[in-house]
Amino acid sequence: MNQLSPDENINATLAHLAKALKTPTIGRVWQQLGNTAREQGWSHEQYLAAVLQRQVADREANGTALRMNSARFPARKTLEDFNPDYQPSLRRDVLAHLATTSFIPTADNVILLGPPGVGKTHLAIGLGIKACHAGYPVLFDTAAGWITRLSAAHDQHGGLDKELRRLRRYKLLIIDELGYIPFDADAANLFFQLVASRYEQGSLLITSNLAFSRWGEIFADDVVAAAMIDRLVHHAEVISLDGDSYRTRTRRELLETNTTKKL
Ligand code: ADP
Ligand code: MG
């Protein structure tokens, strides 16, 4: 004979079912939402929807948190924290369009060009965060970091192909600071293979302080640079940012405000 009271029985059954379904949120909220449902006279369907909604919301939040952690962003910079007034060369409709992340399923690229301090890394991280929220796995590294990763893979037999295949699971790869350090021939070759393997397969977001016309300096080879740019820009949004460094500018404005105040 069952020793449990009907209430204890349903508690145990629901706890067991939530576990079997791997839906811990349901296990946590069914009781409290049941009380609310009784108080507010919800229909069975409304109650079921409320319970499932909580589970789905938690699952999405956990997925986003996991993607944000594995993306290895160097800082948390959001698009909401980016002030477009400081960057008149950036068209707001273009930024708003990129923020929808619709460039990712079509494997389009984003290239951000401009001098230091204009917000390239900030925008790259901000767009990367949007992608994580939209459910796309993202991986961020500097150009130098990518070369280290790819040469480590290359040193193992057949490792480069394996690594490039593995990287396909990331729908967006961010390559920050291309051009700060020139590549030797081996590094240029590895980078070319990365770009070639992503072509029409997965998005790249690249930031560089050098205009395309100077990419020959990065790869020490104009032909390689031209072939690379050709593949990158075939399906891409290329954004050139200019203006003063945000750091210098905000500092100058701060100084000016302080001076004004003193007058
Ligand atoms: P870059 O990568 O182009 O050298 P960063 O993205 O590192 O520049 O920007 C330098 C600093 O200025 C960062 O702390 C960044 O958050 C901030 N910054 C740059 N542009 C803006 C902006 N338009 N609005 C808010 N913060 C900005
Ligand atoms: Mg930067």
Coordinates of C-alpha atoms and ligand atoms in Angstrom, one line a residue, residues 77 81-87 114-123 176-177 180 207 241 245-247, ligand 1:
K77 CA 31.3 46.0 -23.5
D81 CA 27.0 51.4 -23.6
F82 CA 28.4 52.5 -27.0
N83 CA 27.6 56.2 -27.6
P84 CA 27.1 56.7 -31.4
D85 CA 27.3 60.5 -31.0
Y86 CA 31.0 60.1 -30.6
Q87 CA 31.3 58.2 -33.9
G114 CA 40.1 52.7 -37.9
P115 CA 42.8 54.2 -35.8
P116 CA 43.3 53.3 -32.1
G117 CA 40.7 54.3 -29.6
V118 CA 37.7 54.8 -31.9
G119 CA 35.7 51.9 -30.4
K120 CA 36.5 48.9 -32.7
T121 CA 37.0 46.4 -29.9
H122 CA 34.0 47.8 -28.0
L123 CA 31.8 47.3 -31.1
D176 CA 40.7 41.7 -33.0
E177 CA 43.7 44.0 -33.7
Y180 CA 49.3 45.6 -34.8
T207 CA 39.1 44.8 -36.5
L241 CA 35.6 54.6 -38.3
S245 CA 40.4 58.4 -29.8
Y246 CA 37.5 58.1 -27.4
R247 CA 39.9 58.0 -24.5
Ligands
ADP1 P1 39.8 50.5 -30.4 O1 39.6 49.0 -30.3 O2 39.3 51.1 -31.7 O3 41.3 50.9 -30.2 P2 38.3 50.6 -28.0 O4 37.1 49.9 -28.4 O5 39.3 49.8 -27.2 O6 39.0 51.2 -29.3 O7 37.8 51.9 -27.2 C1 38.7 52.5 -26.3 C2 37.9 52.8 -25.0 O8 36.9 53.8 -25.3 C3 37.1 51.6 -24.5 O9 37.1 51.7 -23.1 C4 35.7 51.8 -25.1 O10 34.7 51.2 -24.3 C5 35.6 53.3 -25.1 N1 34.8 53.8 -26.2 C6 35.2 54.0 -27.5 N2 34.3 54.5 -28.3 C7 33.2 54.7 -27.5 C8 31.8 55.2 -27.7 N3 31.5 55.6 -28.9 N4 31.0 55.1 -26.6 C9 31.4 54.6 -25.5 N5 32.6 54.2 -25.2 C10 33.5 54.2 -26.2

